[in-house]
Amino acid sequence: MASRLLHRLRHALTGEGSGEPTPSAEAEEFPESSELEEDDTEGLSTRLSGTLSFTSTEDEEEEEEDEENGDPLGSGAALGQRLKSPGEDSPGEEGDRNPPSDGPRGSNLLTRQLQDFWKKSRSNLVPQRLLFEVTSANVINEPPSKYVLYTIALIGPGPQEHVPAQISRRYSDFERLHRQLRQQFRGPMAAVSFPRKRLRRNFTAETIARRSRAFEQFLGHLQAVPELRQAPDLQDFFILPELRRAQRLTCTGLYREALGLWTNAWRLQTQLGTTVGAHRTLLTLVGLAVCHQELEQPSEARLSCEQALQLLGDSDSHPLLGPFLEAHVRLSWRLGIDKRQSEAQLQALQEAGLTSVPPPSLKELLIREALD
């Protein structure tokens, strides 16, 4: 400090330089965030487009200041440090870039250890890794309400189907899920942040893009934690709205529209590996069988019945067993396929008084079913 002051005093006395004092080497190595030029800040915003982070409630006041100052992404210097690319040099870190004393051998050992750790964590902690992608976000204007509807595709491991499972939800749906999970799982949810609600600028392209990325991260975090992945509220968030809409369309005779929803609900449950119970899976197969029958697609309807019978197994007392057997017998007869095994099983159930004669149809059961 004393040498710096002496240096400045010497420059002032000798009259060297008419402008500001020349910054020292130390000062040049560590510029303050306020010293970033406008071109640098603009380039930073371009590099970070599509890379979004959560905004917790503690950051609300700070983010509000950033928006008012025209910097929607926050402090440029802070973001640059947090999202630094691998291999990017940092001033004053020459010592850290020196290789260890044992050379490449130590590096290879560390790489193997990291690979082993990743294999173990991938097999033990996250048996099925699901990714979520917001494929579209549409502003819906239905006076007096106006909202953004986010369409999210579920991308799982292995070969992808031609049409992936997807859901469409609005901000209030995500907010309700976040609130419910925080009430039930305080520990696992402590580290999960959520994009805050705004009083203005909710429909700008920037806000919609930021929320899209935040919702992808939010669902990915929930899916990665086993305790949260099996939560009934999370299962309801994914599946229940689809089942309700599909049931309503089926009961009103819009079978083709309903078939698409039942198919999507089946894909959702297959991707998520639901553990809430087999009831909703069986109900989905009921809807698929009914819609295929009404659309004159007996082969597809029979396949849905066979899948349901495999799930039911030896559950002779299940109320859906008789109706599925009756539909399977009728569809097999229509297609000219052997139906004797299903016929014998249905007759044994009727003789034991476990189902009525004749059993209720699948369509009747679907109309009477009350989805909670």
mmCIF file of C-alpha atoms in Angstrom:
data_model
loop_
_atom_site.group_PDB
_atom_site.id
_atom_site.type_symbol
_atom_site.label_atom_id
_atom_site.label_comp_id
_atom_site.label_asym_id
_atom_site.label_seq_id
_atom_site.Cartn_x
_atom_site.Cartn_y
_atom_site.Cartn_z
ATOM 1 C CA MET A 1 0.000 0.000 0.000
ATOM 2 C CA ALA A 2 2.817 2.439 0.919
ATOM 3 C CA SER A 3 4.691 1.707 -2.296
ATOM 4 C CA ARG A 4 1.530 2.340 -4.338
ATOM 5 C CA LEU A 5 0.932 5.715 -2.691
ATOM 6 C CA LEU A 6 4.572 6.645 -3.222
ATOM 7 C CA HIS A 7 4.276 5.685 -6.880
ATOM 8 C CA ARG A 8 1.191 7.876 -7.376
ATOM 9 C CA LEU A 9 2.860 10.798 -5.552
ATOM 10 C CA ARG A 10 5.934 10.489 -7.785
ATOM 11 C CA HIS A 11 3.724 10.619 -10.906
ATOM 12 C CA ALA A 12 1.910 13.703 -9.591
ATOM 13 C CA LEU A 13 5.133 15.548 -8.795
ATOM 14 C CA THR A 14 6.863 14.729 -12.075
ATOM 15 C CA GLY A 15 3.686 15.482 -14.125
ATOM 16 C CA GLU A 16 3.781 12.182 -16.015
ATOM 17 C CA GLY A 17 0.444 11.443 -17.707
ATOM 18 C CA SER A 18 -2.339 13.967 -17.894
ATOM 19 C CA GLY A 19 -5.157 11.440 -17.346
ATOM 20 C CA GLU A 20 -5.944 8.990 -14.623
ATOM 21 C CA PRO A 21 -3.115 7.118 -12.930
ATOM 22 C CA THR A 22 -1.995 3.936 -14.638
ATOM 23 C CA PRO A 23 -3.505 0.907 -12.906
ATOM 24 C CA SER A 24 -1.122 -1.553 -11.398
ATOM 25 C CA ALA A 25 -0.698 -5.093 -12.660
ATOM 26 C CA GLU A 26 -2.566 -6.423 -9.676
ATOM 27 C CA ALA A 27 -5.567 -4.226 -10.395
ATOM 28 C CA GLU A 28 -5.658 -5.297 -14.041
ATOM 29 C CA GLU A 29 -5.744 -8.944 -13.122
ATOM 30 C CA PHE A 30 -8.865 -8.582 -10.994
ATOM 31 C CA PRO A 31 -11.281 -6.065 -12.588
ATOM 32 C CA GLU A 32 -14.494 -5.280 -10.739
ATOM 33 C CA SER A 33 -17.799 -6.313 -12.271
ATOM 34 C CA SER A 34 -18.715 -2.669 -12.778
ATOM 35 C CA GLU A 35 -15.717 -2.294 -15.095
ATOM 36 C CA LEU A 36 -17.124 -4.693 -17.694
ATOM 37 C CA GLU A 37 -17.667 -3.004 -21.006
ATOM 38 C CA GLU A 38 -21.109 -3.022 -22.601
ATOM 39 C CA ASP A 39 -19.914 -5.240 -25.440
ATOM 40 C CA ASP A 40 -18.659 -7.811 -22.939
ATOM 41 C CA THR A 41 -21.958 -7.819 -21.071
ATOM 42 C CA GLU A 42 -23.904 -8.253 -24.287
ATOM 43 C CA GLY A 43 -21.717 -11.164 -25.304
ATOM 44 C CA LEU A 44 -22.232 -12.739 -21.905
ATOM 45 C CA SER A 45 -26.008 -12.518 -22.298
ATOM 46 C CA THR A 46 -25.764 -14.192 -25.692
ATOM 47 C CA ARG A 47 -23.637 -17.023 -24.339
ATOM 48 C CA LEU A 48 -26.036 -17.644 -21.467
ATOM 49 C CA SER A 49 -29.235 -17.646 -23.511
ATOM 50 C CA GLY A 50 -31.065 -20.876 -22.704
ATOM 51 C CA THR A 51 -28.992 -21.496 -19.566
ATOM 52 C CA LEU A 52 -31.243 -20.641 -16.657
ATOM 53 C CA SER A 53 -31.126 -21.026 -12.911
ATOM 54 C CA PHE A 54 -33.754 -21.013 -10.218
ATOM 55 C CA THR A 55 -34.711 -17.858 -8.365
ATOM 56 C CA SER A 56 -35.337 -18.401 -4.681
ATOM 57 C CA THR A 57 -37.427 -16.095 -2.526
ATOM 58 C CA GLU A 58 -34.279 -14.730 -0.879
ATOM 59 C CA ASP A 59 -33.137 -13.363 -4.260
ATOM 60 C CA GLU A 60 -36.348 -11.533 -5.085
ATOM 61 C CA GLU A 61 -35.202 -8.064 -4.073
ATOM 62 C CA GLU A 62 -31.833 -8.482 -5.796
ATOM 63 C CA GLU A 63 -33.455 -9.733 -9.008
ATOM 64 C CA GLU A 64 -35.930 -6.876 -8.992
ATOM 65 C CA GLU A 65 -33.016 -4.431 -8.887
ATOM 66 C CA ASP A 66 -31.338 -6.225 -11.785
ATOM 67 C CA GLU A 67 -34.480 -5.961 -13.892
ATOM 68 C CA GLU A 68 -34.899 -2.275 -13.165
ATOM 69 C CA ASN A 69 -31.269 -1.679 -14.150
ATOM 70 C CA GLY A 70 -31.785 -3.443 -17.458
ATOM 71 C CA ASP A 71 -29.759 -6.574 -16.604
ATOM 72 C CA PRO A 72 -32.330 -9.410 -16.596
ATOM 73 C CA LEU A 73 -29.698 -12.088 -16.161
ATOM 74 C CA GLY A 74 -28.226 -10.586 -12.991
ATOM 75 C CA SER A 75 -24.631 -9.607 -12.359
ATOM 76 C CA GLY A 76 -22.510 -10.308 -15.410
ATOM 77 C CA ALA A 77 -19.374 -10.992 -13.391
ATOM 78 C CA ALA A 78 -21.114 -13.382 -11.004
ATOM 79 C CA LEU A 79 -22.709 -15.364 -13.821
ATOM 80 C CA GLY A 80 -19.435 -15.480 -15.691
ATOM 81 C CA GLN A 81 -17.742 -17.031 -12.665
ATOM 82 C CA ARG A 82 -20.548 -19.483 -11.945
ATOM 83 C CA LEU A 83 -20.916 -20.783 -15.502
ATOM 84 C CA LYS A 84 -17.273 -20.769 -16.565
ATOM 85 C CA SER A 85 -16.525 -23.215 -19.336
ATOM 86 C CA PRO A 86 -14.199 -26.152 -18.625
ATOM 87 C CA GLY A 87 -10.616 -25.263 -19.331
ATOM 88 C CA GLU A 88 -11.204 -21.506 -19.182
ATOM 89 C CA ASP A 89 -8.249 -19.727 -17.639
ATOM 90 C CA SER A 90 -8.680 -17.607 -14.551
ATOM 91 C CA PRO A 91 -6.251 -14.853 -13.576
ATOM 92 C CA GLY A 92 -3.938 -15.623 -10.704
ATOM 93 C CA GLU A 93 -4.426 -19.387 -10.899
ATOM 94 C CA GLU A 94 -1.192 -20.397 -12.614
ATOM 95 C CA GLY A 95 -0.248 -22.553 -9.626
ATOM 96 C CA ASP A 96 -3.506 -24.498 -9.862
ATOM 97 C CA ARG A 97 -2.904 -25.307 -13.511
ATOM 98 C CA ASN A 98 0.398 -27.077 -12.817
ATOM 99 C CA PRO A 99 0.095 -30.875 -13.115
ATOM 100 C CA PRO A 100 0.535 -32.976 -9.977
ATOM 101 C CA SER A 101 3.917 -34.367 -9.150
ATOM 102 C CA ASP A 102 3.017 -37.898 -10.205
ATOM 103 C CA GLY A 103 2.194 -36.748 -13.766
ATOM 104 C CA PRO A 104 -0.260 -38.511 -16.111
ATOM 105 C CA ARG A 105 -0.406 -41.558 -13.915
ATOM 106 C CA GLY A 106 -2.185 -39.647 -11.144
ATOM 107 C CA SER A 107 -4.526 -38.080 -13.687
ATOM 108 C CA ASN A 108 -5.518 -41.464 -15.104
ATOM 109 C CA LEU A 109 -6.110 -42.793 -11.602
ATOM 110 C CA LEU A 110 -8.403 -39.890 -10.817
ATOM 111 C CA THR A 111 -10.295 -40.423 -14.076
ATOM 112 C CA ARG A 112 -10.869 -44.089 -13.253
ATOM 113 C CA GLN A 113 -12.071 -43.207 -9.772
ATOM 114 C CA LEU A 114 -14.538 -40.682 -11.177
ATOM 115 C CA GLN A 115 -15.808 -43.191 -13.712
ATOM 116 C CA ASP A 116 -16.323 -45.816 -11.011
ATOM 117 C CA PHE A 117 -18.139 -43.298 -8.827
ATOM 118 C CA TRP A 118 -20.411 -42.278 -11.718
ATOM 119 C CA LYS A 119 -21.261 -45.904 -12.517
ATOM 120 C CA LYS A 120 -22.166 -46.620 -8.902
ATOM 121 C CA SER A 121 -24.223 -43.460 -8.491
ATOM 122 C CA ARG A 122 -26.020 -44.044 -11.769
ATOM 123 C CA SER A 123 -26.949 -47.622 -10.859
ATOM 124 C CA ASN A 124 -27.755 -47.092 -7.186
ATOM 125 C CA LEU A 125 -29.139 -43.595 -6.786
ATOM 126 C CA VAL A 126 -30.954 -42.944 -10.078
ATOM 127 C CA PRO A 127 -32.066 -46.231 -11.660
ATOM 128 C CA GLN A 128 -34.004 -44.460 -14.396
ATOM 129 C CA ARG A 129 -32.902 -41.054 -15.606
ATOM 130 C CA LEU A 130 -35.659 -38.952 -17.138
ATOM 131 C CA LEU A 131 -35.075 -35.651 -18.859
ATOM 132 C CA PHE A 132 -37.703 -32.999 -19.386
ATOM 133 C CA GLU A 133 -37.838 -30.552 -22.284
ATOM 134 C CA VAL A 134 -40.251 -27.670 -22.775
ATOM 135 C CA THR A 135 -41.135 -28.042 -26.454
ATOM 136 C CA SER A 136 -43.566 -25.119 -26.632
ATOM 137 C CA ALA A 137 -44.991 -22.335 -24.494
ATOM 138 C CA ASN A 138 -48.177 -20.671 -25.672
ATOM 139 C CA VAL A 139 -49.920 -17.626 -24.248
ATOM 140 C CA ILE A 140 -53.588 -18.522 -23.724
ATOM 141 C CA ASN A 141 -55.991 -15.588 -23.561
ATOM 142 C CA GLU A 142 -59.367 -16.694 -22.212
ATOM 143 C CA PRO A 143 -60.967 -13.582 -20.687
ATOM 144 C CA PRO A 144 -60.924 -12.815 -17.891
ATOM 145 C CA SER A 145 -57.843 -15.072 -17.499
ATOM 146 C CA LYS A 146 -54.580 -15.051 -19.402
ATOM 147 C CA TYR A 147 -51.804 -17.547 -18.812
ATOM 148 C CA VAL A 148 -48.890 -19.414 -20.416
ATOM 149 C CA LEU A 149 -49.315 -23.101 -21.172
ATOM 150 C CA TYR A 150 -46.020 -25.013 -21.131
ATOM 151 C CA THR A 151 -45.818 -28.300 -23.060
ATOM 152 C CA ILE A 152 -43.163 -30.623 -21.614
ATOM 153 C CA ALA A 153 -41.867 -33.784 -23.290
ATOM 154 C CA LEU A 154 -40.528 -36.683 -21.214
ATOM 155 C CA ILE A 155 -37.300 -38.116 -22.598
ATOM 156 C CA GLY A 156 -36.180 -41.412 -21.112
ATOM 157 C CA PRO A 157 -33.192 -43.705 -21.600
ATOM 158 C CA GLY A 158 -33.064 -46.076 -24.521
ATOM 159 C CA PRO A 159 -34.705 -45.766 -27.950
ATOM 160 C CA GLN A 160 -37.298 -43.015 -28.112
ATOM 161 C CA GLU A 161 -40.802 -43.451 -29.474
ATOM 162 C CA HIS A 162 -41.914 -41.523 -32.517
ATOM 163 C CA VAL A 163 -44.287 -39.503 -30.323
ATOM 164 C CA PRO A 164 -42.906 -39.007 -26.776
ATOM 165 C CA ALA A 165 -45.094 -38.721 -23.712
ATOM 166 C CA GLN A 166 -45.883 -35.120 -22.902
ATOM 167 C CA ILE A 167 -47.920 -32.935 -20.572
ATOM 168 C CA SER A 168 -49.212 -29.362 -20.747
ATOM 169 C CA ARG A 169 -49.228 -27.376 -17.508
ATOM 170 C CA ARG A 170 -49.405 -23.740 -16.465
ATOM 171 C CA TYR A 171 -47.406 -21.877 -13.833
ATOM 172 C CA SER A 172 -50.090 -22.326 -11.156
ATOM 173 C CA ASP A 173 -49.892 -26.123 -11.591
ATOM 174 C CA PHE A 174 -46.147 -26.108 -10.958
ATOM 175 C CA GLU A 175 -46.547 -23.741 -8.022
ATOM 176 C CA ARG A 176 -49.190 -25.981 -6.410
ATOM 177 C CA LEU A 177 -46.946 -29.035 -6.791
ATOM 178 C CA HIS A 178 -44.003 -27.163 -5.256
ATOM 179 C CA ARG A 179 -46.098 -26.055 -2.278
ATOM 180 C CA GLN A 180 -47.493 -29.553 -1.662
ATOM 181 C CA LEU A 181 -44.084 -31.208 -1.765
ATOM 182 C CA ARG A 182 -42.527 -28.596 0.524
ATOM 183 C CA GLN A 183 -45.202 -29.315 3.122
ATOM 184 C CA GLN A 184 -44.579 -33.081 3.023
ATOM 185 C CA PHE A 185 -40.833 -33.333 2.322
ATOM 186 C CA ARG A 186 -39.098 -30.456 4.041
ATOM 187 C CA GLY A 187 -35.686 -32.123 3.997
ATOM 188 C CA PRO A 188 -35.446 -33.215 0.344
ATOM 189 C CA MET A 189 -37.183 -30.036 -0.843
ATOM 190 C CA ALA A 190 -34.926 -27.670 1.102
ATOM 191 C CA ALA A 191 -32.460 -27.438 -1.780
ATOM 192 C CA VAL A 192 -35.127 -27.107 -4.488
ATOM 193 C CA SER A 193 -35.774 -23.545 -5.587
ATOM 194 C CA PHE A 194 -38.664 -22.353 -7.669
ATOM 195 C CA PRO A 195 -39.172 -19.402 -10.053
ATOM 196 C CA ARG A 196 -41.031 -16.732 -8.156
ATOM 197 C CA LYS A 197 -44.365 -15.258 -9.169
ATOM 198 C CA ARG A 198 -44.281 -11.878 -10.854
ATOM 199 C CA LEU A 199 -46.748 -9.030 -10.799
ATOM 200 C CA ARG A 200 -45.688 -7.814 -14.232
ATOM 201 C CA ARG A 201 -43.777 -8.920 -17.335
ATOM 202 C CA ASN A 202 -45.164 -12.460 -17.069
ATOM 203 C CA PHE A 203 -45.716 -12.770 -20.814
ATOM 204 C CA THR A 204 -42.418 -11.482 -22.177
ATOM 205 C CA ALA A 205 -40.306 -13.862 -24.212
ATOM 206 C CA GLU A 206 -37.506 -13.555 -21.677
ATOM 207 C CA THR A 207 -39.673 -14.519 -18.696
ATOM 208 C CA ILE A 208 -41.233 -17.443 -20.567
ATOM 209 C CA ALA A 209 -37.812 -18.726 -21.641
ATOM 210 C CA ARG A 210 -36.404 -18.468 -18.124
ATOM 211 C CA ARG A 211 -39.387 -20.258 -16.620
ATOM 212 C CA SER A 212 -39.192 -22.972 -19.268
ATOM 213 C CA ARG A 213 -35.609 -23.781 -18.297
ATOM 214 C CA ALA A 214 -36.475 -23.545 -14.598
ATOM 215 C CA PHE A 215 -39.385 -25.980 -14.941
ATOM 216 C CA GLU A 216 -37.142 -28.456 -16.761
ATOM 217 C CA GLN A 217 -34.614 -28.304 -13.928
ATOM 218 C CA PHE A 218 -37.351 -28.467 -11.299
ATOM 219 C CA LEU A 219 -38.909 -31.665 -12.676
ATOM 220 C CA GLY A 220 -35.502 -33.211 -13.296
ATOM 221 C CA HIS A 221 -34.513 -32.625 -9.664
ATOM 222 C CA LEU A 222 -37.748 -34.169 -8.374
ATOM 223 C CA GLN A 223 -37.319 -37.196 -10.615
ATOM 224 C CA ALA A 224 -33.713 -37.701 -9.497
ATOM 225 C CA VAL A 225 -34.574 -38.006 -5.773
ATOM 226 C CA PRO A 226 -36.218 -41.413 -5.025
ATOM 227 C CA GLU A 227 -38.240 -40.089 -2.084
ATOM 228 C CA LEU A 228 -39.731 -37.345 -4.232
ATOM 229 C CA ARG A 229 -40.086 -39.474 -7.350
ATOM 230 C CA GLN A 230 -42.541 -41.785 -5.602
ATOM 231 C CA ALA A 231 -44.618 -38.983 -4.038
ATOM 232 C CA PRO A 232 -48.359 -39.340 -4.844
ATOM 233 C CA ASP A 233 -48.648 -35.603 -5.481
ATOM 234 C CA LEU A 234 -45.969 -35.804 -8.169
ATOM 235 C CA GLN A 235 -47.728 -38.780 -9.762
ATOM 236 C CA ASP A 236 -50.990 -36.844 -9.702
ATOM 237 C CA PHE A 237 -49.303 -33.874 -11.334
ATOM 238 C CA PHE A 238 -48.190 -35.998 -14.276
ATOM 239 C CA ILE A 239 -51.118 -38.370 -14.764
ATOM 240 C CA LEU A 240 -54.361 -37.248 -13.130
ATOM 241 C CA PRO A 241 -55.207 -34.321 -15.478
ATOM 242 C CA GLU A 242 -54.679 -36.568 -18.517
ATOM 243 C CA LEU A 243 -56.935 -39.299 -17.106
ATOM 244 C CA ARG A 244 -59.692 -36.837 -16.247
ATOM 245 C CA ARG A 245 -59.722 -35.313 -19.709
ATOM 246 C CA ALA A 246 -59.599 -38.721 -21.393
ATOM 247 C CA GLN A 247 -62.488 -40.028 -19.270
ATOM 248 C CA ARG A 248 -64.594 -36.933 -19.975
ATOM 249 C CA LEU A 249 -64.092 -37.217 -23.737
ATOM 250 C CA THR A 250 -64.824 -40.954 -23.711
ATOM 251 C CA CYS A 251 -68.049 -40.499 -21.777
ATOM 252 C CA THR A 252 -69.208 -37.849 -24.259
ATOM 253 C CA GLY A 253 -68.518 -40.103 -27.248
ATOM 254 C CA LEU A 254 -65.419 -38.305 -28.588
ATOM 255 C CA TYR A 255 -63.502 -41.547 -28.879
ATOM 256 C CA ARG A 256 -60.824 -40.495 -31.350
ATOM 257 C CA GLU A 257 -59.796 -37.473 -29.273
ATOM 258 C CA ALA A 258 -59.974 -39.558 -26.103
ATOM 259 C CA LEU A 259 -57.816 -42.300 -27.624
ATOM 260 C CA GLY A 260 -54.912 -39.887 -28.042
ATOM 261 C CA LEU A 261 -55.156 -38.891 -24.380
ATOM 262 C CA TRP A 262 -55.388 -42.491 -23.153
ATOM 263 C CA THR A 263 -52.348 -43.389 -25.288
ATOM 264 C CA ASN A 264 -50.389 -40.473 -23.889
ATOM 265 C CA ALA A 265 -51.407 -41.418 -20.333
ATOM 266 C CA TRP A 266 -50.116 -44.948 -20.972
ATOM 267 C CA ARG A 267 -46.796 -43.582 -22.230
ATOM 268 C CA LEU A 268 -46.530 -41.333 -19.177
ATOM 269 C CA GLN A 269 -47.006 -44.213 -16.778
ATOM 270 C CA THR A 270 -44.542 -46.376 -18.702
ATOM 271 C CA GLN A 271 -41.890 -43.648 -18.622
ATOM 272 C CA LEU A 272 -42.446 -42.670 -14.997
ATOM 273 C CA GLY A 273 -42.649 -46.226 -13.661
ATOM 274 C CA THR A 274 -45.551 -45.306 -11.383
ATOM 275 C CA THR A 275 -45.808 -47.041 -8.017
ATOM 276 C CA VAL A 276 -48.975 -45.422 -6.687
ATOM 277 C CA GLY A 277 -50.868 -48.581 -7.617
ATOM 278 C CA ALA A 278 -52.111 -50.572 -10.571
ATOM 279 C CA HIS A 279 -55.603 -49.071 -10.459
ATOM 280 C CA ARG A 280 -54.815 -46.106 -12.719
ATOM 281 C CA THR A 281 -52.846 -48.327 -15.071
ATOM 282 C CA LEU A 282 -55.828 -50.671 -15.338
ATOM 283 C CA LEU A 283 -58.178 -47.720 -15.807
ATOM 284 C CA THR A 284 -55.973 -46.515 -18.666
ATOM 285 C CA LEU A 285 -56.239 -49.929 -20.297
ATOM 286 C CA VAL A 286 -60.027 -49.789 -19.853
ATOM 287 C CA GLY A 287 -60.099 -46.478 -21.702
ATOM 288 C CA LEU A 288 -57.859 -47.804 -24.485
ATOM 289 C CA ALA A 289 -59.989 -50.941 -24.918
ATOM 290 C CA VAL A 290 -63.254 -48.965 -24.998
ATOM 291 C CA CYS A 291 -61.998 -46.408 -27.536
ATOM 292 C CA HIS A 292 -60.483 -49.071 -29.796
ATOM 293 C CA GLN A 293 -63.755 -51.040 -29.737
ATOM 294 C CA GLU A 294 -65.845 -47.978 -30.560
ATOM 295 C CA LEU A 295 -63.474 -47.058 -33.406
ATOM 296 C CA GLU A 296 -63.736 -50.578 -34.880
ATOM 297 C CA GLN A 297 -60.203 -51.613 -33.974
ATOM 298 C CA PRO A 298 -60.756 -55.023 -32.362
ATOM 299 C CA SER A 299 -57.127 -56.200 -32.536
ATOM 300 C CA GLU A 300 -55.897 -53.186 -30.566
ATOM 301 C CA ALA A 301 -58.774 -53.509 -28.104
ATOM 302 C CA ARG A 302 -57.962 -57.185 -27.513
ATOM 303 C CA LEU A 303 -54.299 -56.320 -26.940
ATOM 304 C CA SER A 304 -55.298 -53.841 -24.229
ATOM 305 C CA CYS A 305 -57.404 -56.544 -22.566
ATOM 306 C CA GLU A 306 -54.499 -58.992 -22.639
ATOM 307 C CA GLN A 307 -52.181 -56.426 -21.040
ATOM 308 C CA ALA A 308 -54.740 -55.877 -18.282
ATOM 309 C CA LEU A 309 -55.161 -59.607 -17.669
ATOM 310 C CA GLN A 310 -51.398 -59.965 -17.333
ATOM 311 C CA LEU A 311 -51.362 -57.203 -14.712
ATOM 312 C CA LEU A 312 -54.264 -58.758 -12.816
ATOM 313 C CA GLY A 313 -52.657 -62.200 -12.734
ATOM 314 C CA ASP A 314 -54.334 -64.366 -10.078
ATOM 315 C CA SER A 315 -56.387 -61.551 -8.521
ATOM 316 C CA ASP A 316 -59.686 -63.419 -8.748
ATOM 317 C CA SER A 317 -61.461 -60.920 -6.504
ATOM 318 C CA HIS A 318 -60.523 -57.806 -8.490
ATOM 319 C CA PRO A 319 -63.700 -56.094 -9.798
ATOM 320 C CA LEU A 320 -62.138 -55.485 -13.209
ATOM 321 C CA LEU A 321 -61.172 -59.101 -13.875
ATOM 322 C CA GLY A 322 -64.633 -60.242 -14.964
ATOM 323 C CA PRO A 323 -65.272 -57.311 -17.341
ATOM 324 C CA PHE A 324 -61.832 -57.698 -18.941
ATOM 325 C CA LEU A 325 -62.355 -61.454 -19.407
ATOM 326 C CA GLU A 326 -65.785 -60.891 -20.952
ATOM 327 C CA ALA A 327 -64.377 -58.294 -23.379
ATOM 328 C CA HIS A 328 -61.446 -60.574 -24.225
ATOM 329 C CA VAL A 329 -63.777 -63.485 -25.001
ATOM 330 C CA ARG A 330 -66.009 -61.358 -27.241
ATOM 331 C CA LEU A 331 -63.093 -59.776 -29.130
ATOM 332 C CA SER A 332 -61.342 -63.132 -29.580
ATOM 333 C CA TRP A 333 -64.558 -64.617 -31.030
ATOM 334 C CA ARG A 334 -64.840 -61.640 -33.410
ATOM 335 C CA LEU A 335 -61.248 -62.067 -34.602
ATOM 336 C CA GLY A 336 -61.496 -65.858 -34.856
ATOM 337 C CA ILE A 337 -58.903 -66.443 -32.100
ATOM 338 C CA ASP A 338 -59.060 -69.242 -29.513
ATOM 339 C CA LYS A 339 -61.010 -67.977 -26.507
ATOM 340 C CA ARG A 340 -61.444 -71.169 -24.446
ATOM 341 C CA GLN A 341 -58.985 -70.236 -21.681
ATOM 342 C CA SER A 342 -60.618 -66.872 -21.008
ATOM 343 C CA GLU A 343 -64.065 -68.455 -21.240
ATOM 344 C CA ALA A 344 -63.184 -71.087 -18.644
ATOM 345 C CA GLN A 345 -61.717 -68.498 -16.264
ATOM 346 C CA LEU A 346 -64.790 -66.276 -16.627
ATOM 347 C CA GLN A 347 -67.135 -69.191 -15.977
ATOM 348 C CA ALA A 348 -65.181 -70.160 -12.830
ATOM 349 C CA LEU A 349 -65.501 -66.607 -11.503
ATOM 350 C CA GLN A 350 -69.233 -66.575 -12.140
ATOM 351 C CA GLU A 351 -69.745 -69.940 -10.446
ATOM 352 C CA ALA A 352 -67.799 -68.694 -7.408
ATOM 353 C CA GLY A 353 -69.972 -65.582 -7.269
ATOM 354 C CA LEU A 354 -66.997 -63.265 -7.810
ATOM 355 C CA THR A 355 -68.581 -61.522 -10.787
ATOM 356 C CA SER A 356 -72.087 -61.009 -12.070
ATOM 357 C CA VAL A 357 -73.717 -62.773 -15.022
ATOM 358 C CA PRO A 358 -73.049 -61.122 -17.376
ATOM 359 C CA PRO A 359 -70.286 -58.882 -16.003
ATOM 360 C CA PRO A 360 -70.608 -55.118 -16.436
ATOM 361 C CA SER A 361 -69.041 -53.808 -19.624
ATOM 362 C CA LEU A 362 -65.800 -51.886 -19.570
ATOM 363 C CA LYS A 363 -67.617 -48.801 -20.830
ATOM 364 C CA GLU A 364 -70.077 -48.911 -17.929
ATOM 365 C CA LEU A 365 -67.229 -49.185 -15.443
ATOM 366 C CA LEU A 366 -65.406 -46.270 -17.033
ATOM 367 C CA ILE A 367 -68.463 -44.021 -16.825
ATOM 368 C CA ARG A 368 -69.019 -44.886 -13.171
ATOM 369 C CA GLU A 369 -65.363 -44.502 -12.157
ATOM 370 C CA ALA A 370 -64.705 -41.457 -9.967
ATOM 371 C CA LEU A 371 -61.168 -40.166 -10.321
ATOM 372 C CA ASP A 372 -59.845 -38.635 -7.090
#
